[in-house]
CSV table of C-alpha atoms in Angstrom, one decimal:
chain,number,residue,atom,x,y,z
C,860,GLY,CA,111.9,60.2,67.1
C,861,ALA,CA,109.5,63.0,66.2
C,862,VAL,CA,112.1,65.6,65.2
C,863,VAL,CA,111.1,68.8,63.5
C,864,SER,CA,113.6,71.1,61.8
C,865,GLN,CA,113.3,74.7,60.6
C,866,HIS,CA,115.4,76.5,58.0
C,867,PRO,CA,116.9,79.0,58.2
C,868,SER,CA,117.5,79.4,61.9
C,869,ARG,CA,118.1,83.1,61.5
C,870,VAL,CA,117.5,85.5,58.6
C,871,ILE,CA,118.1,89.2,58.1
C,872,CYS,CA,116.4,90.9,55.2
C,873,LYS,CA,115.7,94.3,53.8
C,874,SER,CA,112.3,95.8,54.1
C,875,GLY,CA,110.1,95.0,51.1
C,876,THR,CA,111.6,91.6,50.3
C,877,SER,CA,110.0,88.2,50.8
C,878,VAL,CA,111.4,85.5,53.1
C,879,LYS,CA,110.6,81.8,53.1
C,880,ILE,CA,110.9,79.6,56.1
C,881,GLU,CA,110.8,75.8,55.9
C,882,CYS,CA,109.5,73.4,58.4
C,883,ARG,CA,110.2,69.7,58.0
C,884,SER,CA,109.2,66.7,60.0
C,885,LEU,CA,112.3,64.5,59.7
C,886,ASP,CA,111.1,61.1,60.9
C,887,PHE,CA,107.4,61.1,60.7
C,888,GLN,CA,104.6,62.2,58.5
C,889,ALA,CA,102.9,65.3,59.8
C,890,THR,CA,99.2,65.3,59.1
C,891,THR,CA,99.0,68.8,60.5
C,892,MET,CA,101.5,71.6,60.8
C,893,PHE,CA,101.2,74.8,62.8
C,894,TRP,CA,102.9,78.1,62.6
C,895,TYR,CA,103.4,80.3,65.6
C,896,ARG,CA,104.8,83.8,66.1
C,897,GLN,CA,106.5,84.7,69.4
C,898,PHE,CA,107.2,88.3,70.3
C,899,PRO,CA,110.0,89.2,72.7
C,900,LYS,CA,109.2,88.0,76.2
C,901,LYS,CA,105.7,87.0,75.1
C,902,SER,CA,103.9,83.8,74.6
C,903,LEU,CA,103.3,81.9,71.3
C,904,MET,CA,100.6,83.2,69.1
C,905,LEU,CA,99.1,80.7,66.7
C,906,MET,CA,99.1,82.1,63.2
C,907,ALA,CA,97.7,79.3,61.1
C,908,THR,CA,97.1,75.6,60.9
C,909,SER,CA,97.7,73.6,57.7
C,910,ASN,CA,96.9,70.1,56.6
C,911,GLU,CA,98.8,68.5,53.7
C,912,GLY,CA,97.2,69.3,50.4
C,913,SER,CA,94.7,71.8,51.9
C,914,LYS,CA,94.6,75.5,52.3
C,915,ALA,CA,95.8,76.8,55.6
C,916,THR,CA,93.4,78.0,58.3
C,917,TYR,CA,94.4,81.3,59.6
C,918,GLU,CA,93.7,82.7,63.0
C,919,GLN,CA,91.8,85.9,63.3
C,920,GLY,CA,93.9,89.0,62.6
C,921,VAL,CA,96.6,87.1,60.6
C,922,GLU,CA,96.9,88.4,57.1
C,923,LYS,CA,96.6,85.5,54.6
C,924,ASP,CA,98.3,87.5,51.8
C,925,LYS,CA,101.1,88.6,54.1
C,926,PHE,CA,101.9,85.2,55.5
C,927,LEU,CA,101.6,82.6,52.8
C,928,ILE,CA,101.6,79.0,54.0
C,929,ASN,CA,102.1,76.0,51.8
C,930,HIS,CA,101.9,72.4,53.0
C,931,ALA,CA,102.8,70.5,49.9
C,932,SER,CA,103.8,67.2,51.5
C,933,LEU,CA,103.4,65.3,54.7
C,934,THR,CA,106.9,66.3,55.7
C,935,LEU,CA,107.2,69.9,54.6
C,936,SER,CA,105.4,73.2,55.2
C,937,THR,CA,106.6,76.6,54.2
C,938,LEU,CA,105.8,80.1,55.6
C,939,THR,CA,106.6,83.0,53.2
C,940,VAL,CA,106.5,86.4,54.7
C,941,THR,CA,105.8,88.7,51.7
C,942,SER,CA,107.0,92.3,51.5
C,943,ALA,CA,108.4,92.1,54.9
C,944,HIS,CA,108.6,95.1,57.1
C,945,PRO,CA,110.3,95.8,60.4
C,946,GLU,CA,107.2,95.0,62.4
C,947,ASP,CA,107.3,91.5,61.0
C,948,SER,CA,110.5,90.9,62.8
C,949,SER,CA,109.9,88.1,65.3
C,950,PHE,CA,110.6,84.5,66.2
C,951,TYR,CA,108.6,82.1,64.1
C,952,ILE,CA,108.1,78.6,65.4
C,953,CYS,CA,106.5,75.7,63.6
C,954,SER,CA,105.2,72.5,65.0
C,955,ALA,CA,103.9,69.3,63.5
C,956,SER,CA,101.6,66.6,64.7
C,957,HIS,CA,100.5,63.2,63.5
C,958,ALA,CA,97.7,60.8,64.4
C,959,GLY,CA,98.9,58.9,67.4
C,960,THR,CA,97.7,55.6,68.7
C,961,SER,CA,97.1,57.1,72.1
C,962,GLY,CA,94.6,59.5,70.8
C,963,SER,CA,96.7,62.4,71.8
C,964,ASN,CA,98.1,64.2,68.8
C,965,GLU,CA,101.1,65.8,70.4
C,966,GLN,CA,102.7,68.7,68.7
C,967,PHE,CA,106.4,68.5,68.1
C,968,PHE,CA,108.1,71.9,67.8
C,969,GLY,CA,110.8,73.1,65.6
C,970,PRO,CA,113.8,75.1,66.9
C,971,GLY,CA,112.4,78.4,65.5
C,972,THR,CA,113.5,81.0,63.0
C,973,ARG,CA,114.6,84.5,64.0
C,974,LEU,CA,113.5,87.0,61.4
C,975,THR,CA,115.0,90.5,61.4
C,976,VAL,CA,113.7,93.0,58.9
C,977,LEU,CA,115.9,96.1,58.4
Y,304,ALA,CA,86.8,78.7,75.0
Y,305,GLN,CA,90.1,77.6,76.4
Y,306,SER,CA,92.7,79.8,78.1
Y,307,VAL,CA,95.6,79.6,80.4
Y,308,THR,CA,96.8,81.9,83.1
Y,309,GLN,CA,100.4,81.6,84.5
Y,310,LEU,CA,100.8,83.5,87.7
Y,311,GLY,CA,104.2,85.2,87.9
Y,312,SER,CA,106.0,86.1,84.8
Y,313,HIS,CA,109.3,85.7,86.6
Y,314,VAL,CA,110.2,83.3,89.4
Y,315,SER,CA,113.6,83.1,91.1
Y,316,VAL,CA,114.7,80.2,93.3
Y,317,SER,CA,118.0,79.2,94.8
Y,318,GLU,CA,119.8,76.2,93.5
Y,319,GLY,CA,118.5,73.2,95.4
Y,320,ALA,CA,115.2,74.9,96.4
Y,321,LEU,CA,111.7,73.8,95.4
Y,322,VAL,CA,110.5,75.0,92.1
Y,323,LEU,CA,106.8,75.9,91.8
Y,324,LEU,CA,105.3,77.4,88.6
Y,325,ARG,CA,101.6,78.1,88.7
Y,326,CYS,CA,99.2,77.4,85.9
Y,327,ASN,CA,95.4,77.8,86.0
Y,328,TYR,CA,93.2,76.9,83.0
Y,329,SER,CA,89.8,77.5,81.7
Y,330,SER,CA,88.1,75.0,79.5
Y,331,SER,CA,84.5,74.1,78.6
Y,332,VAL,CA,85.4,70.5,78.1
Y,333,PRO,CA,87.8,68.1,79.8
Y,334,PRO,CA,91.2,69.5,79.1
Y,335,TYR,CA,94.5,68.1,77.9
Y,336,LEU,CA,97.3,70.0,79.7
Y,337,PHE,CA,100.9,70.5,78.8
Y,338,TRP,CA,104.1,72.1,80.2
Y,339,TYR,CA,106.8,73.1,77.7
Y,340,VAL,CA,110.2,74.5,78.4
Y,341,GLN,CA,112.0,76.9,76.1
Y,342,TYR,CA,115.7,77.7,76.2
Y,343,PRO,CA,117.0,80.9,74.6
Y,344,ASN,CA,116.6,81.1,70.9
Y,345,GLN,CA,115.2,77.6,70.8
Y,346,GLY,CA,111.9,75.9,70.1
Y,347,LEU,CA,109.7,74.3,72.7
Y,348,GLN,CA,110.4,71.0,74.4
Y,349,LEU,CA,107.6,69.0,76.0
Y,350,LEU,CA,108.2,68.5,79.7
Y,351,LEU,CA,105.0,66.6,80.5
Y,352,LYS,CA,101.4,66.3,79.7
Y,353,TYR,CA,98.1,65.3,81.2
Y,354,THR,CA,95.5,63.6,79.1
Y,355,THR,CA,93.5,61.1,81.2
Y,356,GLY,CA,94.1,58.8,84.1
Y,357,ALA,CA,96.5,59.6,86.9
Y,358,THR,CA,96.4,63.2,87.9
Y,359,LEU,CA,100.0,63.4,89.1
Y,360,VAL,CA,102.1,63.4,86.0
Y,361,LYS,CA,105.9,62.9,85.9
Y,362,GLY,CA,107.9,64.5,83.2
Y,363,ILE,CA,111.5,64.8,82.1
Y,364,ASN,CA,114.3,66.4,84.2
Y,365,GLY,CA,112.6,65.6,87.5
Y,366,PHE,CA,109.6,67.8,86.9
Y,367,GLU,CA,106.0,66.8,87.8
Y,368,ALA,CA,102.6,68.4,87.7
Y,369,GLU,CA,99.3,67.6,89.3
Y,370,PHE,CA,95.9,68.1,87.6
Y,371,LYS,CA,93.4,69.4,90.1
Y,372,LYS,CA,90.0,69.7,88.5
Y,373,SER,CA,88.4,71.4,91.5
Y,374,GLU,CA,91.0,74.1,91.4
Y,375,THR,CA,91.4,74.2,87.5
Y,376,SER,CA,95.1,74.1,88.1
Y,377,PHE,CA,98.1,72.3,86.7
Y,378,HIS,CA,101.1,73.6,88.7
Y,379,LEU,CA,104.6,72.5,87.8
Y,380,THR,CA,107.0,71.5,90.5
Y,381,LYS,CA,110.5,70.1,91.0
Y,382,PRO,CA,111.9,69.3,94.4
Y,383,SER,CA,115.3,70.7,93.9
Y,384,ALA,CA,116.3,73.3,91.3
Y,385,HIS,CA,119.3,72.9,89.2
Y,386,MET,CA,121.2,75.7,87.3
Y,387,SER,CA,120.2,74.0,84.0
Y,388,ASP,CA,116.5,74.5,84.8
Y,389,ALA,CA,116.8,78.2,84.1
Y,390,ALA,CA,114.5,78.8,81.1
Y,391,GLU,CA,111.1,80.0,80.0
Y,392,TYR,CA,108.2,77.7,80.9
Y,393,PHE,CA,104.9,77.6,79.1
Y,394,CYS,CA,101.7,76.0,80.2
Y,395,ALA,CA,99.2,75.1,77.5
Y,396,VAL,CA,95.7,73.6,77.2
Y,397,SER,CA,94.0,71.7,74.4
Y,398,ASP,CA,90.4,70.6,74.3
Y,399,TRP,CA,90.6,68.4,71.3
Y,400,GLY,CA,91.8,65.2,72.8
Y,401,GLY,CA,94.8,65.6,70.6
Y,402,ALA,CA,97.2,68.6,70.9
Y,403,ASN,CA,95.7,70.4,68.1
Y,404,ASN,CA,94.9,74.1,68.8
Y,405,LEU,CA,97.1,74.5,71.8
Y,406,PHE,CA,96.4,77.6,73.9
Y,407,PHE,CA,99.5,78.9,75.6
Y,408,GLY,CA,100.0,80.9,78.8
Y,409,THR,CA,102.2,83.9,78.7
Y,410,GLY,CA,105.1,82.0,80.2
Y,411,THR,CA,107.2,82.1,83.4
Y,412,ARG,CA,110.9,82.8,83.3
Y,413,LEU,CA,112.7,80.7,85.9
Y,414,THR,CA,115.9,82.0,87.3
Y,415,VAL,CA,118.1,79.8,89.4
Y,416,ILE,CA,120.4,81.6,91.8
Y,417,PRO,CA,123.6,79.7,92.7
């Protein structure tokens, strides 16, 4: 159980175009979804946290207008990279959590999306 | 504020040798601690976690970690390394009592030498 999928797994786009990445919780309802960015050989950097039906909370330094996050349902969140540029090339990982009976709201991670902007 | 320090960005061990990956944390409140493993071009998989109770936590694939409050450490160990253990390992801390707002260390790449 607790499977999170991401689509696409890999995307290459031209500079100036927009790219949408989907994150789905397949077998549970995710009250909260998280978007991370991972630079090569670096750790995960939290970009934003989103709750279903609410606006996302962005971390300091993350451009809200650049990285649009929509959490329209309890099983789907999308990240849209608008007007992508080569510096946006990165590995984007989402995770999802739900209220657990143990009190530990574990995050379940998706497999990641490799974005390359030419 | 919460933070994690992983000593050693790269650790190499021989197959069958002890694996020790170090993690020290900083937290103003009782922490929840996690170890994740990441294989190339994949997401993160939870190895184990400490929330409350027993300080020695056993995880998947033979890994275990011990929470030592006095040392603010949560080192990951495995008695005998296997080739399939080669991956990137991340330690993370959360202070919410739920794994919201995870703070990750910079990761340790484990290489297993045949």
